[in-house]
Tab-separated table of C-alpha atoms in Angstrom:
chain	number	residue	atom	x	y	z
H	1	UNK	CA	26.147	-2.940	50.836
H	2	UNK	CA	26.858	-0.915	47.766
H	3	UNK	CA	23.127	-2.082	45.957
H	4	UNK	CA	21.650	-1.365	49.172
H	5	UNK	CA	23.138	1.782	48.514
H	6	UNK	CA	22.467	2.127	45.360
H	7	UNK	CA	18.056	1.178	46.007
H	8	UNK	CA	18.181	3.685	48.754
H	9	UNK	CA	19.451	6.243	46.049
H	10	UNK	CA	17.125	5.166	43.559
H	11	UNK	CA	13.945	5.456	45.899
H	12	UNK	CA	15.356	8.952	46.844
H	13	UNK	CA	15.670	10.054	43.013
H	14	UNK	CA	11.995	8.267	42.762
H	15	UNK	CA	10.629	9.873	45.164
H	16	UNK	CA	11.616	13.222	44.122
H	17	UNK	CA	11.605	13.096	40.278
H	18	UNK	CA	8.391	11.198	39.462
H	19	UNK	CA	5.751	13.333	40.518
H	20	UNK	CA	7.584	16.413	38.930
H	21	UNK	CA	7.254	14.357	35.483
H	22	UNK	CA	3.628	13.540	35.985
H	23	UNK	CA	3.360	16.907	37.471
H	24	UNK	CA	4.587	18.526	34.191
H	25	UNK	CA	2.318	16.994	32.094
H	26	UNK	CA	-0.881	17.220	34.320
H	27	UNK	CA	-2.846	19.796	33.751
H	28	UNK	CA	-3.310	22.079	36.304
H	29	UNK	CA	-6.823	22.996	37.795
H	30	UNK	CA	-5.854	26.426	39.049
H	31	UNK	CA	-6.147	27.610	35.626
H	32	UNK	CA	-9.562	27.449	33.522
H	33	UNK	CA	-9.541	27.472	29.505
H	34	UNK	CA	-12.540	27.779	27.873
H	35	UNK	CA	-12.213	27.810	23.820
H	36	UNK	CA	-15.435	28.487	21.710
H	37	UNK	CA	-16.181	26.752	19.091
H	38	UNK	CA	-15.032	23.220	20.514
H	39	UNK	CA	-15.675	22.009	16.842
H	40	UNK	CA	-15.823	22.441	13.306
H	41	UNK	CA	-17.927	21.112	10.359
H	42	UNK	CA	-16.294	20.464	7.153
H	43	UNK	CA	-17.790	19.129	3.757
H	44	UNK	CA	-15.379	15.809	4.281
H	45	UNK	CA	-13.224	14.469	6.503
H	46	UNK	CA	-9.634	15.677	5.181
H	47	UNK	CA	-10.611	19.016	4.375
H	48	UNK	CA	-8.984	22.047	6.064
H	49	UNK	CA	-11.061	24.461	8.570
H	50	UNK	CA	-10.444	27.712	8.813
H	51	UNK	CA	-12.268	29.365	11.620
H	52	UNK	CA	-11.574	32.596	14.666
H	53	UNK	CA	-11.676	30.539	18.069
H	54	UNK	CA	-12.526	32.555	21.373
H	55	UNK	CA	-10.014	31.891	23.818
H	56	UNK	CA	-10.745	32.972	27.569
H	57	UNK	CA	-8.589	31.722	30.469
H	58	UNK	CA	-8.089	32.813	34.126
H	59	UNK	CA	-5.644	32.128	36.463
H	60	UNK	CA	-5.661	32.312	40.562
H	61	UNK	CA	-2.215	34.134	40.207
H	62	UNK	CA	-0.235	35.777	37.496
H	63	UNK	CA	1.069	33.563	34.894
H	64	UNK	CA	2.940	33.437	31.942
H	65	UNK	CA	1.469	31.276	29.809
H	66	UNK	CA	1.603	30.663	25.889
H	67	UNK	CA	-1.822	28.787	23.778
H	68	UNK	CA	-0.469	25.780	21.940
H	69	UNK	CA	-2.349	24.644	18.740
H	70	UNK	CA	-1.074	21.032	18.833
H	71	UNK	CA	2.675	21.653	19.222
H	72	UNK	CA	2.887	25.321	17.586
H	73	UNK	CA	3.072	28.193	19.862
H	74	UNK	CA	0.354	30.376	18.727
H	75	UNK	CA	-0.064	33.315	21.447
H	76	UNK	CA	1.912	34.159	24.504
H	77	UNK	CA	0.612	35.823	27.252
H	78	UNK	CA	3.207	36.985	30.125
H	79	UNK	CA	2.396	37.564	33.916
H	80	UNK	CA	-1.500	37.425	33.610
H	81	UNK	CA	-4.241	36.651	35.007
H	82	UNK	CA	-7.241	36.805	32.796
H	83	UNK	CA	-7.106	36.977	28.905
H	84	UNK	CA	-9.368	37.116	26.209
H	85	UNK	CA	-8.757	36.707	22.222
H	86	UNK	CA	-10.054	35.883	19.314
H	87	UNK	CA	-7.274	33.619	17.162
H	88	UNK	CA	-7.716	32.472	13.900
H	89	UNK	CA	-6.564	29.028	13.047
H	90	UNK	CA	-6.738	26.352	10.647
H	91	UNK	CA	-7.021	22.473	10.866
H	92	UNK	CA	-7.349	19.336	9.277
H	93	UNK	CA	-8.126	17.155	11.905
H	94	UNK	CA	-9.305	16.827	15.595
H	95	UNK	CA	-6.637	19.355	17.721
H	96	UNK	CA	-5.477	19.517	21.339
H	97	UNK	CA	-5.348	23.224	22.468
H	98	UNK	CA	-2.730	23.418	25.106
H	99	UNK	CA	-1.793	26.059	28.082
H	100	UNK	CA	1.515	25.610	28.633
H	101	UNK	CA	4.588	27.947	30.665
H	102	UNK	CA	7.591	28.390	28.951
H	103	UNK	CA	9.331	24.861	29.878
H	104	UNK	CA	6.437	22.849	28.767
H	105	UNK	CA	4.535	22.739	31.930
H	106	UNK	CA	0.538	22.184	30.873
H	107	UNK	CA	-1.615	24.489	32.644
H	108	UNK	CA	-4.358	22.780	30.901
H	109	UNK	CA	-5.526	21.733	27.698
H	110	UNK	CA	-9.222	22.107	25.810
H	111	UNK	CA	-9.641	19.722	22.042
H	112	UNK	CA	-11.469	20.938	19.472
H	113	UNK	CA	-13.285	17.957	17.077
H	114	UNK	CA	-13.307	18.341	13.137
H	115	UNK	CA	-16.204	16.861	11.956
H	116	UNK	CA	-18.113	16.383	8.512
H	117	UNK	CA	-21.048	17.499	7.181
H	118	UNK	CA	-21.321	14.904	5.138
H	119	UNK	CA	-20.444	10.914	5.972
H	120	UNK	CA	-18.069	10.321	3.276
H	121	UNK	CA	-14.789	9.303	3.999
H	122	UNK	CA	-11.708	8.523	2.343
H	123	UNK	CA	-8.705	6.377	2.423
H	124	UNK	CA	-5.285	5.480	0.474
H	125	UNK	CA	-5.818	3.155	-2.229
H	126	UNK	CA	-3.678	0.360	-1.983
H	127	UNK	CA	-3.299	-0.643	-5.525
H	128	UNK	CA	-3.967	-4.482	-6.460
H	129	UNK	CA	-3.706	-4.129	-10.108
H	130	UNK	CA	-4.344	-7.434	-11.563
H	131	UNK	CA	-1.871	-9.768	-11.196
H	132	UNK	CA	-0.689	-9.974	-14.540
H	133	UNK	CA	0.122	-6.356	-14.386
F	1	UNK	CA	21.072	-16.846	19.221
F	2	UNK	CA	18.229	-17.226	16.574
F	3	UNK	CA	15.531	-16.348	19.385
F	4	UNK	CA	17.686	-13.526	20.384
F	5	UNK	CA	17.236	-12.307	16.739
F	6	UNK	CA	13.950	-12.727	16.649
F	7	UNK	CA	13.672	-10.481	19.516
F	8	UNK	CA	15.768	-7.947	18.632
F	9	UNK	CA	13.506	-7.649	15.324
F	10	UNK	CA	10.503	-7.417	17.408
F	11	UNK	CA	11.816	-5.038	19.555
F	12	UNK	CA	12.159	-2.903	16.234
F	13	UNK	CA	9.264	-3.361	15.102
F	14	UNK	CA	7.168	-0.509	17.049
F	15	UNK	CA	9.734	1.829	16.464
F	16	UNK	CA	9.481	0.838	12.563
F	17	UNK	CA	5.432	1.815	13.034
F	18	UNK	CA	6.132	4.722	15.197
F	19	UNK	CA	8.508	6.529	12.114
F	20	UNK	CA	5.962	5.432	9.908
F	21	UNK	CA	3.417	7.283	11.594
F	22	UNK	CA	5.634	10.335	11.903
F	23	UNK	CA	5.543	10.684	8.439
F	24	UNK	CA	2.640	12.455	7.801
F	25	UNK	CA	1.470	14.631	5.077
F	26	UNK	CA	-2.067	15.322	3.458
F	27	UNK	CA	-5.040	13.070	4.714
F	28	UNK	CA	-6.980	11.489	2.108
F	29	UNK	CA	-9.805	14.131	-0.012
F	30	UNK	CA	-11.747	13.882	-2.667
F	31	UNK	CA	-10.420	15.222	-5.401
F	32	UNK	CA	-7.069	12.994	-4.477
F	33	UNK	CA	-6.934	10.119	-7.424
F	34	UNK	CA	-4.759	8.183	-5.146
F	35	UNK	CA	-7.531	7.342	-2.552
F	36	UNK	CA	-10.966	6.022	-2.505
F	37	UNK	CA	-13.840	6.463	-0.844
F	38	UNK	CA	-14.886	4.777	2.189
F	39	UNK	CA	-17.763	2.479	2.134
F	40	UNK	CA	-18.484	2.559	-1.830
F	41	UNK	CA	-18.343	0.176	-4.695
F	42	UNK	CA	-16.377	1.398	-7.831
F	43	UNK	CA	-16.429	0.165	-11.320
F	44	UNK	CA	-14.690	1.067	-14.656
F	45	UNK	CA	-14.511	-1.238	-17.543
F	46	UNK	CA	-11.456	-0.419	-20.121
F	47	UNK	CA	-11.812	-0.972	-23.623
F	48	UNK	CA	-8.669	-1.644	-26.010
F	49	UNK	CA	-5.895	-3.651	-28.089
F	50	UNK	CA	-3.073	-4.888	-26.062
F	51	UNK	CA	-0.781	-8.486	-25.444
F	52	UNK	CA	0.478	-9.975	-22.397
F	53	UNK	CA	3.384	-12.542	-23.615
F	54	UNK	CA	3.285	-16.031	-22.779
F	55	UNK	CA	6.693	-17.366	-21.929
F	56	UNK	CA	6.175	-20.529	-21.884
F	57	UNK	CA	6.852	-22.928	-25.417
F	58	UNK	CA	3.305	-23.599	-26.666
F	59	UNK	CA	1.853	-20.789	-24.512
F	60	UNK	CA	-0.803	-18.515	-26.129
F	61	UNK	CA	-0.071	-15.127	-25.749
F	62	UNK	CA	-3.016	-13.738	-23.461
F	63	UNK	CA	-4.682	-10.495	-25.786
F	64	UNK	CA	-6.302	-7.361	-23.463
F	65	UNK	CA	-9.452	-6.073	-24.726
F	66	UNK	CA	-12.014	-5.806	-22.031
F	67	UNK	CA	-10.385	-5.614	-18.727
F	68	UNK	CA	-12.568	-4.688	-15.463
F	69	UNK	CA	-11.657	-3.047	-12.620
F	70	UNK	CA	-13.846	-3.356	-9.480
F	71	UNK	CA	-12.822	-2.308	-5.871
F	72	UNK	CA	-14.265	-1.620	-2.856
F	73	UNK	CA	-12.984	-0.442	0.268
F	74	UNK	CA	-14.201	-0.295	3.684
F	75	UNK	CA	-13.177	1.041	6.895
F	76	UNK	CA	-10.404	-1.865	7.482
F	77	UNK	CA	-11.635	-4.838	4.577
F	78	UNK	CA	-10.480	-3.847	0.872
F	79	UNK	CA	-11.655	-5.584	-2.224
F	80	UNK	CA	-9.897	-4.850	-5.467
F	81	UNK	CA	-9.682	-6.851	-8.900
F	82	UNK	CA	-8.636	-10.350	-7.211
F	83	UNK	CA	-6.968	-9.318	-4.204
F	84	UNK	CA	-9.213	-9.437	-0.594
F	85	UNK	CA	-7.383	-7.639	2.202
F	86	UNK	CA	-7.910	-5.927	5.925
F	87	UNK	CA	-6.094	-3.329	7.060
F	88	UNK	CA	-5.370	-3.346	10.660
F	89	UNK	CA	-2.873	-0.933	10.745
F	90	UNK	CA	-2.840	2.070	8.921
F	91	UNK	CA	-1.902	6.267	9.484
F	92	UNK	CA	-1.957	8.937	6.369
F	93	UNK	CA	1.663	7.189	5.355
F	94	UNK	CA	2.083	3.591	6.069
F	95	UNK	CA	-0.544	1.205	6.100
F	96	UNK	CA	-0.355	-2.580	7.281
F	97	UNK	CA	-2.271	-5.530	5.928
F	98	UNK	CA	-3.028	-8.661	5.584
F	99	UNK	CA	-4.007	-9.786	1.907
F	100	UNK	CA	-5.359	-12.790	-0.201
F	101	UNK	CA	-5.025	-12.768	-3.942
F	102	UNK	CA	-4.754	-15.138	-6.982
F	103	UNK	CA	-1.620	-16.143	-7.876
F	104	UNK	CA	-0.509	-15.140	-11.239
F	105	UNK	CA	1.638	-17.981	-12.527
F	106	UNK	CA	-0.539	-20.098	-13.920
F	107	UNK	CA	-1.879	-17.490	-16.523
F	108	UNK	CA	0.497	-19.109	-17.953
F	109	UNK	CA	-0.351	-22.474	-18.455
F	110	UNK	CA	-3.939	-22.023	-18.620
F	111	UNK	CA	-6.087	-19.399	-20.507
F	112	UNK	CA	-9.410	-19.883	-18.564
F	113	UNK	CA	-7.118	-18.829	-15.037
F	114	UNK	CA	-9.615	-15.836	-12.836
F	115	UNK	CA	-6.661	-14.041	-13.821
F	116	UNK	CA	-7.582	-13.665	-17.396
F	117	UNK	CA	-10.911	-12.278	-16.680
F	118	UNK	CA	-10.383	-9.758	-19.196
F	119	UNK	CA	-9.771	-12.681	-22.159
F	120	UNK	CA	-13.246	-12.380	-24.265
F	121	UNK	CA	-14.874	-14.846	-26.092
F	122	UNK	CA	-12.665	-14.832	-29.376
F	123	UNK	CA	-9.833	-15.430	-27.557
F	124	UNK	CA	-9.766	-18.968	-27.869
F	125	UNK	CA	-10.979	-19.015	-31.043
F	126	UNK	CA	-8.530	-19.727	-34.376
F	127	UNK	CA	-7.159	-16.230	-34.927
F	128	UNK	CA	-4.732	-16.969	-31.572
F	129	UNK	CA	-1.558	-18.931	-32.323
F	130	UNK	CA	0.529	-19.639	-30.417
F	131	UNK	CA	3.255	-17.248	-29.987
F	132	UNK	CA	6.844	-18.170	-31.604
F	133	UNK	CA	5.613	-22.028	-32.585
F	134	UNK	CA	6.897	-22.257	-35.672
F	135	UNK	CA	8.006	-25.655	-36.137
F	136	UNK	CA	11.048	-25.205	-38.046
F	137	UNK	CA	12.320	-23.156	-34.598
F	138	UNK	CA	11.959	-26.379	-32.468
F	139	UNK	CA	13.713	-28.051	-35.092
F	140	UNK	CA	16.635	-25.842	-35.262
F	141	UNK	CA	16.945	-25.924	-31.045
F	142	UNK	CA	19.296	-28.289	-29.929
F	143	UNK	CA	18.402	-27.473	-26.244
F	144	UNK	CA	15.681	-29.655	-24.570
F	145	UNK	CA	12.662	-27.973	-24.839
F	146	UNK	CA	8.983	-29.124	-24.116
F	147	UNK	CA	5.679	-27.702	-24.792
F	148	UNK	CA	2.982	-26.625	-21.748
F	149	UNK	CA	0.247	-28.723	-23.867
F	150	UNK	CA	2.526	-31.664	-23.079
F	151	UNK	CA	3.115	-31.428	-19.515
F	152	UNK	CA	0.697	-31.969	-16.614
F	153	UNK	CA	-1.557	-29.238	-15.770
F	154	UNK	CA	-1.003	-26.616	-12.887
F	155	UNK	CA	-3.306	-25.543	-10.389
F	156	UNK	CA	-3.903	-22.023	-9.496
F	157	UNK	CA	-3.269	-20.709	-6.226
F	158	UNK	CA	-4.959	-18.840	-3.796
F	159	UNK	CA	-1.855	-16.855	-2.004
F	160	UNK	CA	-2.412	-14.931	1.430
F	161	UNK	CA	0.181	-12.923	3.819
F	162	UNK	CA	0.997	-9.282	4.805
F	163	UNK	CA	1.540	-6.183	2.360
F	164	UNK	CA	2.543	-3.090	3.836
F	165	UNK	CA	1.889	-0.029	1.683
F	166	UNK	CA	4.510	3.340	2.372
F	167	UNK	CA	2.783	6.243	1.285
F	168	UNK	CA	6.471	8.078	1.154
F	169	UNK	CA	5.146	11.309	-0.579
F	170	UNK	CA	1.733	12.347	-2.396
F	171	UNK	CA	3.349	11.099	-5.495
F	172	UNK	CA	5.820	8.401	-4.239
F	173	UNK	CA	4.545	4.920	-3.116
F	174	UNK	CA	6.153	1.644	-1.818
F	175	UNK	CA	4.670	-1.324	-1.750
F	176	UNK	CA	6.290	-4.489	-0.097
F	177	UNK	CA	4.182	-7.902	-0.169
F	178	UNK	CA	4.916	-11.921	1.291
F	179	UNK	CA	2.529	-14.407	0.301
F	180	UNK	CA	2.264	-18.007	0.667
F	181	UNK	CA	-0.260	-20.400	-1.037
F	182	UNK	CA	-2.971	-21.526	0.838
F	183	UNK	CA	-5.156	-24.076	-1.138
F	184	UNK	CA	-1.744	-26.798	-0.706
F	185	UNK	CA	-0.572	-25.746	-3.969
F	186	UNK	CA	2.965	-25.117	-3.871
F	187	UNK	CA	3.370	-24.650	-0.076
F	188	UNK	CA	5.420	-22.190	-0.621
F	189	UNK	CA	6.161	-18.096	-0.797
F	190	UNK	CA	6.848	-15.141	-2.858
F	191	UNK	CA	7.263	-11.538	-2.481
F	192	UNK	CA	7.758	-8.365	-4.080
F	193	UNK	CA	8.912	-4.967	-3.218
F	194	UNK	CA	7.406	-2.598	-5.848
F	195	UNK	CA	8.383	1.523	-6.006
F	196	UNK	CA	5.896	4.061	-7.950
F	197	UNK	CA	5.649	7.447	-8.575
F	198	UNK	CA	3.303	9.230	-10.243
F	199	UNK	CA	3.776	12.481	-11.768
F	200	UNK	CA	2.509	15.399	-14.492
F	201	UNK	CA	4.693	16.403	-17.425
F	202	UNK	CA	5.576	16.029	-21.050
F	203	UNK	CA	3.552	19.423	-21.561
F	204	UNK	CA	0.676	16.974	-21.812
F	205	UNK	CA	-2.224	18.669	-20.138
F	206	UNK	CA	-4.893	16.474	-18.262
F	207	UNK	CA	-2.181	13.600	-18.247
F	208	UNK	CA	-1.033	11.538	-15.109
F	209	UNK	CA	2.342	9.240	-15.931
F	210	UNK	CA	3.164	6.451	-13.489
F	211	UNK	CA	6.234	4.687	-13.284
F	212	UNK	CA	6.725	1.199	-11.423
F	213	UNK	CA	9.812	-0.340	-10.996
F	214	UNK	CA	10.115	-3.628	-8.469
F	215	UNK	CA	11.121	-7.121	-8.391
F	216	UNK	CA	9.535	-10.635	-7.895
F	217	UNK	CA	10.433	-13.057	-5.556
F	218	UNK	CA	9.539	-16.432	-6.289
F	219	UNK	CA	10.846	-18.941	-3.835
F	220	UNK	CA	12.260	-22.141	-4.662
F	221	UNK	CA	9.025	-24.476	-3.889
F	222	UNK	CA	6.919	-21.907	-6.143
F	223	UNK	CA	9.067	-22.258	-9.238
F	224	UNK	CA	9.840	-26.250	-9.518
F	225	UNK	CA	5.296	-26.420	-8.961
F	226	UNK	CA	5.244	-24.709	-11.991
F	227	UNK	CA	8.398	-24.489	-14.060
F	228	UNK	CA	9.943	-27.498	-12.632
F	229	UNK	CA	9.705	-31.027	-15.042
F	230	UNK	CA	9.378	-34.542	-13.354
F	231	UNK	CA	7.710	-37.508	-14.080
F	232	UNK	CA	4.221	-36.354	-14.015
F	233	UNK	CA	5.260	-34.248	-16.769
F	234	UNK	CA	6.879	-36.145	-18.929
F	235	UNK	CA	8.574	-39.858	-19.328
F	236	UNK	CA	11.807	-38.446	-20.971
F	237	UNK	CA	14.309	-37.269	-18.435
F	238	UNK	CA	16.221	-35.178	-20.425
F	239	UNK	CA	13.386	-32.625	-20.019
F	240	UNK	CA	13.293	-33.095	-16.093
F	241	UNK	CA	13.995	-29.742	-14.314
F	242	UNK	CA	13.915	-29.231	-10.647
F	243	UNK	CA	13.055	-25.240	-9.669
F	244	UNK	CA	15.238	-22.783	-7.983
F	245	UNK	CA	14.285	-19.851	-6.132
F	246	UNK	CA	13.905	-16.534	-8.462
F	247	UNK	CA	14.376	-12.391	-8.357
F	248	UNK	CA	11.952	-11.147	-11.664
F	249	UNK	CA	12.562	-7.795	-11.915
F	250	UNK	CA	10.355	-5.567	-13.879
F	251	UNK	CA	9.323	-1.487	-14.718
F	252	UNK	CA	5.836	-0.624	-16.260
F	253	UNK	CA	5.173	2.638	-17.181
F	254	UNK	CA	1.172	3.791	-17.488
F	255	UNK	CA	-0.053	6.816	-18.158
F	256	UNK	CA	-4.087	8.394	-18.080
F	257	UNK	CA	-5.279	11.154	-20.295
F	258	UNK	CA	-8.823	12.299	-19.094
F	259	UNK	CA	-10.827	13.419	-21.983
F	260	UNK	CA	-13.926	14.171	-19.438
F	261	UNK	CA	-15.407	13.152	-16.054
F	262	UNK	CA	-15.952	9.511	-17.291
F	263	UNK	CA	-13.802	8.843	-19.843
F	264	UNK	CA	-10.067	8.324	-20.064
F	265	UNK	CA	-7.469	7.252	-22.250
F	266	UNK	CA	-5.242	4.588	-21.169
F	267	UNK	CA	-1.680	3.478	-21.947
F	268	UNK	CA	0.471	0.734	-20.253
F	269	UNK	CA	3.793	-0.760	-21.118
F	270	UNK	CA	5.514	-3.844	-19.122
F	271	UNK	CA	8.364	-5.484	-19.247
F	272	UNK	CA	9.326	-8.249	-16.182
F	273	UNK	CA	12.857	-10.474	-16.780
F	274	UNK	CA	12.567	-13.597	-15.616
F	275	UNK	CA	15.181	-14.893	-13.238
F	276	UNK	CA	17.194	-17.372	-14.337
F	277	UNK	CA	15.720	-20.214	-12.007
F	278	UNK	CA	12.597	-19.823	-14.478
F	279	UNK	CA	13.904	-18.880	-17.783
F	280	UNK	CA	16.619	-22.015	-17.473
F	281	UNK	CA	12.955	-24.197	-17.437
F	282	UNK	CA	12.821	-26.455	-20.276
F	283	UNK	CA	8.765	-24.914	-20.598
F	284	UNK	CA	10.304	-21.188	-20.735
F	285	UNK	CA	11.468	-19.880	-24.420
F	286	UNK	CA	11.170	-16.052	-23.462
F	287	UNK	CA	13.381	-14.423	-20.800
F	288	UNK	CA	10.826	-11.544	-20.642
F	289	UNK	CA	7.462	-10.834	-19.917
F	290	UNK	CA	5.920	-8.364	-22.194
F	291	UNK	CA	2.872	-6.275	-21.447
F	292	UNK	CA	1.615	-3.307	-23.703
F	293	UNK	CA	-2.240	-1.904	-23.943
F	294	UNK	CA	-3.865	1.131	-25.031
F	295	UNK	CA	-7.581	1.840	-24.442
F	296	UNK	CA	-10.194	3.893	-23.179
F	297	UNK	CA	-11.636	4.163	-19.640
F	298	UNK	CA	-15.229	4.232	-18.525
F	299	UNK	CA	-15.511	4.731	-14.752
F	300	UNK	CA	-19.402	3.986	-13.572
């Protein structure tokens, strides 16, 4: 009786608390982000870009919303419904640019690739000296 | 109990990669000595004076002159000196592979070993003696001793296993290695667990110091292949020797001085103490290993 109990609770609390999680996470179509440039060209892969992305959004309703450059709050907007800016930014590698509420709800999200002008690429040596050393 | 072990190590395991992988700093550039480029062959060729010891009664010291460096490293697959190795795991701070290299131990016994590449031609030629073989010594040791020209030779081995490599800071690096012999040599393992940092100072300008500090781990099958004494080696039993497991522990400092783009000076200093399993060997007169070389670079 009791883990009948128990399952009956458990589909209740399932029921209820799952889609909220995927909920929080999905991003939400109601709101449009459109970011310009949607990538940047470096010499080689590892160097840093520096570059002034357009941000535009719109929302249906009002919103407060804040632009996330990976997890770093870069510009908060409150009770809006259309917003333009220019940002400047910096990164190393490909980014997720995120529009999120205050209790990290994603409104929705836009990337923005690095990529390199030329092919060369590099990676950590792993050092196999000779054996005798 | 032992399979619940097992699982509870597995069950660490991701974790393990996932704080790995958390520990991020600077991705590999260019002008970063400590990385390589992707899909390119390097050279450099080092020219010098320098001595590896020989342990081992009757063992000729190895001299450095010429030694070659060659690597190569692809997207996953690594080539470098004698070690072959893919990475199949690998972020900006902890990389995961599996590795095949050339077992060092039987520099020891034999001159011609791949190892000792870097021996040129004169090296077998009258100016090498043997290091310590004095006769009267022998005479004056009471303690069994024999020589490596009188025991049976060793074969080299061809060792292969995992190496991970943690990248802990831009100037801090930690390397942890088990291998075991794959040609049916020793059937056995070893290990290390090596620590390096690199670093600028002295008021030496253009100068990059590296210190290395780790230990060996021979295991117990490795040592009595080649330090052990039976009857292949010898008919007198007072030499026979059976081979424990051993912990060498060693430091090595090196240090570059770039005089221009291609050309570098070169210093490197070793010392590795042989565990006691080794150095107890009836072959073994030296307790230490001994490394020193000084020479210039030439990177193609």
């Amino acid at each position: 009786m009791t883990i009948r109990i128990f399952s009956l609770l458990l589909l209740v609390v399932s029921i209820l608390v799952v889609p909220k999680c995927f909920s929080s996470n999905t991003p939400n179509n109601n709101v449009e982000l459109s970011l310009t440039p949607l990538a940047c060209f470096v010499k080689t892969i590892g160097d840093v870009c520096h570059l002034t992305i357009k941000v535009n959004w719109q929302s249906l309703t009002p919103i407060n919303a804040c632009l996330y450059q990976d997890f770093k709050k870069i510009h908060c907007w409150s009770d809006t419904k259309k917003a333009a800016k220019k940002i400047k930014v910096s990164l190393s590698e490909n980014m997720v640019f995120s529009l999120q509420d205050g209790n990290d709800k994603i409104y929705t999200q836009q990337h923005v690739a690095i990529a390199a002008s030329t092919s060369k690429k590099y990676r950590r040596r792993l050092r196999a000296d000779w054996s005798l050393f | 109990m032992e399979k619940s072990s097992k699982n509870l190590h597995l069950k660490y395991l991701p974790l393990l990669f996932i704080f790995f992988s958390q520990l991020t700093f600077a991705q590999c550039i260019a002008t970063n000595e400590q990385c390589a480029p992707v899909d390119e062959w390097e050279f450099s060729l080092t020219v010098g004076a320098g001595m590896l010891t020989n342990p081992l009664h009757g063992g000729n010291n190895i001299p450095l002159l010429l030694i070659p460096t060659i690597s190569y490293y692809g997207e996953n697959i690594f080539f470098e000196n004698n070690a072959l190795g893919y990475s199949f795991y690998e972020t900006n701070a902890f990389t995961l592979s599996a590795i095949s290299l050339i077992n060092r131990e039987n520099s020891f016994f034999s001159l011609w070993h791949p190892n000792n590449v870097f021996v040129p031609s004169i090296a077998n030629g009258s100016a090498l003696s043997p290091s310590g073989d004095d006769e009267s010594s022998h005479l004056d040791t009471p303690a069994p001793e024999i020589d490596v020209d009188d025991v049976a030779n060793r074969k080299w081995a061809l060792d292969a296993g995992l190496q991970g490599n943690w990248f802990i800071s831009e100037q801090s690096h930690l390397v942890m290695r088990i291998l075991h012999d794959v040609n049916d040599t020793y059937n056995g393992f070893n290990g290390k667990i090596e620590f390096s940092h690199h670093f600028t100072g002295f008021g030496m300008p253009n100068t990059q110091w590296k210190i290395t500090t780790g230990i060996n781990w021979l295991s117990q099958q490795q040592v009595d292949f080649y330090y052990g004494i039976g009857e292949n080696d010898t008919k007198n039993k007072s030499h026979y020797y059976q081979g424990k497991s051993a912990v060498n522990p060693y430091i090595k400092i090196h240090s570059n001085y770039k005089l221009n783009d291609d050309w570098r000076l070169t210093f490197t200093a070793r010392s590795e103490i042989l565990g006691a399993a080794i150095s107890d060997s009836p072959l073994v007169k030296d307790k230490v290993i001994k490394t020193i070389f000084l020479g210039v670079v030439y990177d193609y």
